[in-house]
Every structure is written in structure tokens, then in C-alpha cells.
Coordinates of C-alpha atoms in Angstrom, one line a residue:
M686 CA -69.8 18.9 76.6
T687 CA -69.9 22.7 76.9
G688 CA -66.5 23.9 78.4
S689 CA -64.5 21.3 77.5
T690 CA -61.7 21.9 74.7
P691 CA -62.3 21.3 71.3
P692 CA -60.6 18.2 69.8
W693 CA -58.2 19.9 67.2
K694 CA -56.7 22.0 69.8
R695 CA -56.4 19.2 72.2
R696 CA -54.0 17.8 69.1
F697 CA -52.0 20.4 68.4
R698 CA -51.1 21.0 72.2
D699 CA -50.4 17.1 72.4
R700 CA -47.6 16.8 69.8
G701 CA -46.2 20.2 70.8
A702 CA -45.9 18.0 74.6
A703 CA -44.2 14.8 72.7
G704 CA -40.4 15.2 72.6
P705 CA -37.8 14.5 69.6
S706 CA -38.6 10.5 68.5
Q707 CA -35.8 8.0 68.7
D708 CA -34.0 8.2 65.5
G709 CA -33.0 12.1 66.8
L710 CA -35.8 13.0 64.5
H711 CA -38.7 15.9 66.1
D712 CA -42.1 15.4 65.3
D713 CA -42.6 19.0 63.4
E714 CA -40.1 16.9 60.7
R715 CA -37.7 19.6 61.1
G716 CA -35.0 16.6 60.7
H717 CA -31.7 16.9 62.9
P718 CA -30.6 19.5 64.7
A719 CA -28.3 22.1 63.3
S720 CA -24.8 20.7 64.8
L721 CA -20.8 21.8 64.5
E722 CA -20.1 18.0 65.2
A723 CA -18.0 15.6 62.3
V724 CA -20.5 14.0 60.0
D725 CA -21.1 10.3 59.9
T726 CA -20.6 7.5 56.7
T727 CA -23.6 7.4 56.3
G728 CA -23.9 11.3 55.2
A729 CA -22.7 13.2 53.2
S730 CA -19.6 12.6 52.7
G731 CA -19.9 8.7 53.1
A732 CA -21.8 9.3 48.7
L733 CA -18.5 10.6 48.6
E734 CA -16.2 8.0 49.3
V735 CA -18.5 6.2 47.0
L736 CA -18.2 8.1 44.3
M737 CA -14.4 7.9 44.7
T738 CA -14.3 4.6 44.6
K739 CA -16.3 4.3 42.1
A740 CA -14.3 6.5 40.3
P741 CA -10.8 3.9 39.1
V742 CA -13.4 1.3 38.4
T743 CA -14.8 4.3 35.7
R744 CA -11.7 5.0 34.9
R745 CA -10.4 1.4 33.8
R746 CA -13.9 0.6 32.2
A747 CA -12.8 3.1 29.8
A748 CA -9.1 1.9 29.6
A749 CA -10.8 -1.2 28.8
V750 CA -12.9 -0.4 26.0
G751 CA -10.6 2.1 24.2
H752 CA -7.9 -0.9 24.3
G753 CA -10.3 -3.7 23.0
V754 CA -11.5 -0.9 20.2
A755 CA -7.7 -0.4 19.6
E756 CA -6.9 -4.5 19.1
G757 CA -9.5 -4.2 16.7
V758 CA -8.0 -2.0 14.5
R759 CA -4.7 -3.7 14.9
R760 CA -6.7 -6.3 14.2
G761 CA -9.0 -5.8 11.0
G762 CA -5.0 -4.2 9.7
S763 CA -3.6 -7.1 9.9
R764 CA -6.1 -9.1 8.2
A765 CA -6.3 -5.5 5.5
R766 CA -2.7 -6.2 4.9
A767 CA -2.8 -10.6 4.8
A768 CA -5.5 -9.5 1.6
L769 CA -3.2 -7.1 -0.1
A770 CA -0.4 -9.7 0.3
Y771 CA -2.9 -13.0 -0.6
V772 CA -4.1 -10.4 -3.7
T773 CA -0.5 -9.4 -4.7
D774 CA 0.5 -13.1 -4.6
R775 CA -1.8 -14.7 -6.8
I776 CA -0.8 -11.5 -9.6
I777 CA 2.9 -11.6 -9.2
E778 CA 2.1 -16.3 -10.0
I779 CA -0.8 -15.9 -12.7
A780 CA 1.7 -13.2 -14.8
P781 CA 3.6 -15.8 -16.4
R782 CA 0.9 -17.8 -17.4
I783 CA -0.9 -15.8 -19.2
P784 CA -1.0 -16.0 -23.6
V785 CA 0.3 -12.8 -24.9
R786 CA 0.3 -13.2 -28.6
D787 CA 3.5 -11.7 -30.0
L788 CA 3.7 -9.0 -33.1
A789 CA 3.5 -11.7 -35.9
A790 CA 0.7 -13.3 -34.9
L791 CA -1.4 -11.2 -33.8
R792 CA -0.2 -9.2 -37.8
R793 CA -2.2 -12.5 -38.8
Q794 CA -4.6 -12.4 -37.0
F795 CA -5.9 -8.5 -38.0
P796 CA -4.4 -8.4 -41.4
G797 CA -4.2 -5.2 -43.6
L798 CA -4.5 -2.4 -39.9
G799 CA -1.2 -0.8 -39.2
P800 CA 0.5 0.1 -34.9
E801 CA -2.1 2.4 -34.0
Q802 CA -5.7 0.7 -35.1
L803 CA -4.1 -2.6 -34.4
A804 CA -3.4 -1.4 -30.7
D805 CA -7.1 0.3 -30.9
K806 CA -8.7 -3.1 -31.3
L807 CA -6.5 -4.3 -28.5
V808 CA -7.7 -2.6 -26.5
A809 CA -11.2 -2.7 -27.2
G810 CA -11.8 -6.3 -26.8
A811 CA -9.5 -5.5 -23.2
C812 CA -12.4 -2.7 -21.5
N813 CA -15.3 -5.3 -23.2
A814 CA -13.5 -8.0 -21.0
T815 CA -13.0 -5.9 -18.0
S816 CA -16.3 -4.0 -17.9
T817 CA -17.2 -8.3 -18.1
V818 CA -15.9 -9.0 -15.2
G819 CA -16.7 -6.0 -13.4
A820 CA -20.8 -5.8 -14.4
G821 CA -20.2 -9.8 -12.8
V822 CA -19.2 -8.8 -9.8
G823 CA -22.4 -6.4 -9.0
A824 CA -24.4 -9.2 -9.9
A825 CA -23.2 -11.6 -7.1
A826 CA -23.9 -9.0 -5.0
M827 CA -27.6 -8.8 -5.0
M828 CA -26.8 -12.8 -4.1
P829 CA -27.7 -13.4 0.0
V830 CA -24.2 -14.6 0.6
P831 CA -22.3 -11.0 2.3
L832 CA -19.6 -12.9 3.3
A833 CA -17.7 -14.0 0.0
M834 CA -18.2 -10.0 -0.8
P835 CA -14.1 -9.8 0.5
T836 CA -12.8 -12.8 -2.4
E837 CA -15.3 -11.0 -4.7
L838 CA -13.8 -7.8 -5.2
A839 CA -10.1 -10.2 -4.6
A840 CA -11.0 -11.8 -7.6
E841 CA -12.1 -9.3 -9.6
V842 CA -8.8 -7.1 -9.0
T843 CA -6.8 -10.1 -10.2
G844 CA -9.3 -10.9 -13.0
V845 CA -9.0 -7.6 -14.1
A846 CA -5.2 -7.4 -13.2
A847 CA -5.2 -10.9 -16.2
I848 CA -6.6 -8.4 -18.8
E849 CA -4.7 -5.3 -18.3
L850 CA -1.6 -7.5 -17.8
K851 CA -2.0 -9.2 -21.4
L852 CA -3.7 -5.9 -22.7
I853 CA 0.4 -4.7 -21.5
A854 CA 2.5 -7.5 -23.2
E855 CA 0.5 -6.9 -26.5
L856 CA 0.9 -3.5 -27.0
Y857 CA 4.2 -3.6 -26.2
E858 CA 4.4 -6.1 -29.0
V859 CA 2.8 -3.7 -31.0
Y860 CA 5.3 -0.7 -30.7
G861 CA 8.1 -3.4 -31.3
L862 CA 9.5 -3.2 -27.8
R863 CA 9.4 -6.4 -26.6
P864 CA 11.6 -6.8 -23.5
P865 CA 14.5 -8.0 -23.3
G866 CA 15.0 -11.4 -20.9
N867 CA 13.1 -14.4 -20.4
L868 CA 9.5 -15.0 -19.5
K869 CA 10.0 -14.5 -16.3
E870 CA 11.6 -11.1 -16.6
R871 CA 8.8 -9.7 -18.9
S872 CA 6.1 -10.8 -17.2
T873 CA 8.2 -8.6 -14.7
T874 CA 8.7 -5.9 -17.0
Y875 CA 4.7 -6.2 -17.5
L876 CA 3.6 -5.8 -14.4
N877 CA 5.6 -2.8 -13.0
S878 CA 3.3 -0.8 -15.9
W879 CA 0.7 -2.4 -14.4
S880 CA 1.5 -0.8 -11.1
E881 CA 3.2 2.5 -12.2
E882 CA 0.7 2.8 -15.4
R883 CA 2.9 3.7 -17.3
G884 CA 4.9 2.1 -20.1
I885 CA 8.8 1.2 -19.5
D886 CA 11.9 2.6 -21.9
V887 CA 13.2 -1.1 -22.3
T888 CA 16.0 0.4 -24.0
K889 CA 17.1 2.0 -21.0
P890 CA 18.8 -0.9 -18.7
S891 CA 18.1 1.4 -15.9
T892 CA 14.5 2.2 -16.2
L893 CA 14.7 -2.4 -16.7
N894 CA 16.8 -2.6 -13.6
A895 CA 14.0 -0.7 -11.5
A896 CA 11.0 -2.7 -12.4
L897 CA 12.7 -5.8 -11.7
G898 CA 13.8 -4.5 -7.9
G899 CA 11.9 -5.7 -4.7
Q900 CA 9.9 -1.8 -4.8
M901 CA 7.6 -3.6 -7.9
K902 CA 5.8 -5.3 -4.5
R903 CA 5.3 -2.5 -2.6
E904 CA 3.6 -0.4 -6.0
L905 CA 1.0 -3.7 -6.6
R906 CA 0.2 -3.6 -3.2
Q907 CA -0.8 0.1 -3.7
Q908 CA -2.5 0.2 -6.9
I909 CA -4.5 -3.2 -5.4
M910 CA -5.5 -0.6 -2.6
K911 CA -6.7 1.3 -5.2
R912 CA -8.6 -0.5 -7.4
T913 CA -10.2 -2.3 -4.2
V914 CA -10.9 1.4 -2.8
R915 CA -13.0 1.9 -6.4
N916 CA -14.1 -1.8 -6.8
L917 CA -16.6 -1.0 -3.8
P918 CA -19.2 0.8 -5.9
N919 CA -20.0 -2.4 -7.4
L920 CA -21.1 -4.0 -4.4
M921 CA -24.3 -2.3 -3.8
P922 CA -27.8 -4.0 -4.9
F923 CA -31.1 -3.8 -7.6
M924 CA -27.8 -4.5 -11.1
V925 CA -27.0 -1.2 -10.0
G926 CA -23.3 -2.5 -8.9
A927 CA -23.0 -4.6 -11.6
A928 CA -23.8 -1.5 -14.3
V929 CA -21.1 1.4 -12.3
G930 CA -18.2 -2.1 -12.0
A931 CA -18.8 -2.7 -15.8
L932 CA -18.9 1.5 -16.8
M933 CA -15.7 1.8 -13.3
N934 CA -14.2 -1.0 -15.5
R935 CA -14.4 -0.3 -18.1
R936 CA -12.9 3.2 -17.4
D937 CA -9.8 2.4 -15.9
T938 CA -9.3 -0.5 -18.4
R939 CA -8.9 3.1 -21.5
K940 CA -7.2 5.3 -19.2
L941 CA -4.4 3.1 -18.4
A942 CA -4.0 1.4 -22.0
D943 CA -4.0 5.7 -23.1
R944 CA -1.5 6.4 -20.2
V945 CA 0.6 3.2 -21.4
R946 CA 0.6 3.9 -25.3
K947 CA 1.6 7.6 -25.0
D948 CA 4.4 6.2 -23.2
L949 CA 5.1 3.6 -25.6
R950 CA 5.2 5.9 -29.1
K951 CA 7.8 7.9 -27.7
V952 CA 10.2 5.1 -27.8
Q953 CA 8.0 3.1 -30.5
V954 CA 10.2 0.8 -33.4
P955 CA 8.5 0.8 -36.4
W956 CA 7.9 -2.6 -37.9
D957 CA 10.2 -2.4 -41.0
A958 CA 12.7 -1.7 -39.1
L959 CA 12.1 -4.7 -35.7
P960 CA 14.9 -6.7 -36.8
A961 CA 13.2 -10.9 -36.6
L962 CA 12.5 -11.7 -33.6
P963 CA 11.7 -15.6 -32.3
P964 CA 8.6 -16.1 -31.4
L965 CA 7.4 -15.6 -27.2
E966 CA 7.7 -18.9 -25.5
E967 CA 3.7 -20.8 -24.8
P968 CA 3.8 -20.6 -20.7
A969 CA 3.8 -23.8 -19.5
D970 CA 0.8 -23.8 -17.8
P971 CA -1.0 -21.3 -19.9
L972 CA -4.1 -19.0 -18.1
S973 CA -7.7 -20.3 -19.0
M974 CA -8.3 -16.2 -20.5
G975 CA -12.2 -17.8 -21.7
D976 CA -12.8 -19.1 -17.4
L977 CA -10.4 -16.5 -16.0
R978 CA -13.3 -16.9 -13.0
G979 CA -13.2 -20.7 -12.8
E980 CA -9.3 -20.2 -13.4
L981 CA -8.9 -17.4 -10.7
G982 CA -11.2 -18.8 -8.0
R983 CA -8.5 -22.5 -7.8

């Protein structure tokens, strides 16, 4: 209609005339008017209070997680110490059961050889034996039984220790240095020699008394831990662990034998100067070295 107000002008005019809505907001969408009055808990201060109440909960959760981690580490350390103690006791238990050939038996088995040639034979045989043990554990790593791996490692360390203890005892015989005492006392000397990777001078009472002291168990645990860490690559799959285990065990056994022989040579007693020695007593329950793995699994 001519002379009437256009519709868009009527819309803006009506909006300007409208007052604030019931919730305190103007229709021009500018929000609340400025004011110096305190904002109630539904405003920004309320959000701050919510954050402040949530902060202690976050700290409590962080503390709980930290406590859980510390507890897990503590339990893991306890289990590791228990495993080391078990393997240590197992090696101490089997040491007197290891059959040892005395010098007369060795010379009958290897006639015509001198001390060094005979020692070389013994070291080569022990290296082959520990290499076989390492290869066996590496092959077992291919089996789908991951929970058995700690048992495999413990069996390997114990088996290698038995072979090397036999080697050490027979090297003492070859170099004319049989430790004094009974079977248990001699076994303690061999254990100490194995844990320290050196030969003990049995002609010095102070050195022998140190071998029989309470420090031996602590040194044994340290040696077992070192051997266990070194044997971890044996668990690699695809038969790689078998090759690595065989190589590392052969190397470690030879290194141990070289150190022990170096010490024993310094106090070696020639065969023609040896007094008549009685045969070594047989263990009551000899360890079967031919079926070492089955014996250690008992």
C-alpha cells in the first residue's frame, strides 16, 4: 500500500522497542550488562572452584599411580632376589654331587699327556659341553612357552655351573693342588673359585679360610646374576639364540679356565714331587653329567 511503512523497517523498529528478556539478556545479543556486583557461583568464580576441588583428586590419582609403580618395582625386586637365592642354593646343593676324576684317573684316560696338554683336553671338553647347553636353551626359545623362559635361563646357569665346577676341580688335580678337607670342604673351595673366576692357593690357610667364609654366597649370587644377564641373548628367536648361546658359553668357559689356570700355574706342584694321594671319594648321589638337563629338572 502506498505511504505505508516497509516491512523491514517495521521489524527493526519493533526490535528496538522491545525491552530486556526475562533472563536478563537484551535482544541485541550483547549479554549481561556491566556491573560491579559479585558474580555468583554459576559464573567464572564457580568454574575456578570446580577446578580447585578437582586438583586434590588429580594429586591423589598421581600418588596412587606412583605408589602402584613403586609397589610393582618392589615386588619385582623381591621375586628377582628369590630367584637368585634359589639358583644359588641349587648350585651349592649340586656341587658335592659332581663326579670329579682324580689325577690318576685322568692320566689313565689320557695317557702320554703332560699337565698342560691334559688341561687343554679338559678345557676343550668343558667348552663343548657348555656350548651344547647354550644351544639347547636357544632352541627352546623358539617354543611358544614364554612363561618358561626364566626357568630355561635358571637351568642353563645351573647346568653351565656344574660343568665348569667339574672342570675347575679337575684342573686342581692336574696342577697337583687338591684342596685339603673332605668332599664338602673341597666343593666349597671350587664354588669360591668359580664365583671369583680365579684359582685359590690351597697352600695358604688364610686364602682357604676366606673361601669357606660367609661371603661366598654373596659372591655366588653376583656371579649368577652376571651369568644370567649375559645369557639373555640366548632367548632370541629363529635359532639365532641357539648360535649366540653356544658361542657365548664357549667363550665364557674358556675365559674362566684361562684365569684359573694362570693362578694355579704360579703354585703348581710337579707330578713327580706329589705325595701319594688317596683316591677321591665318590659322591653319595652323583650328578649324571650325561643327562644334566634331566637331572637339574628334578
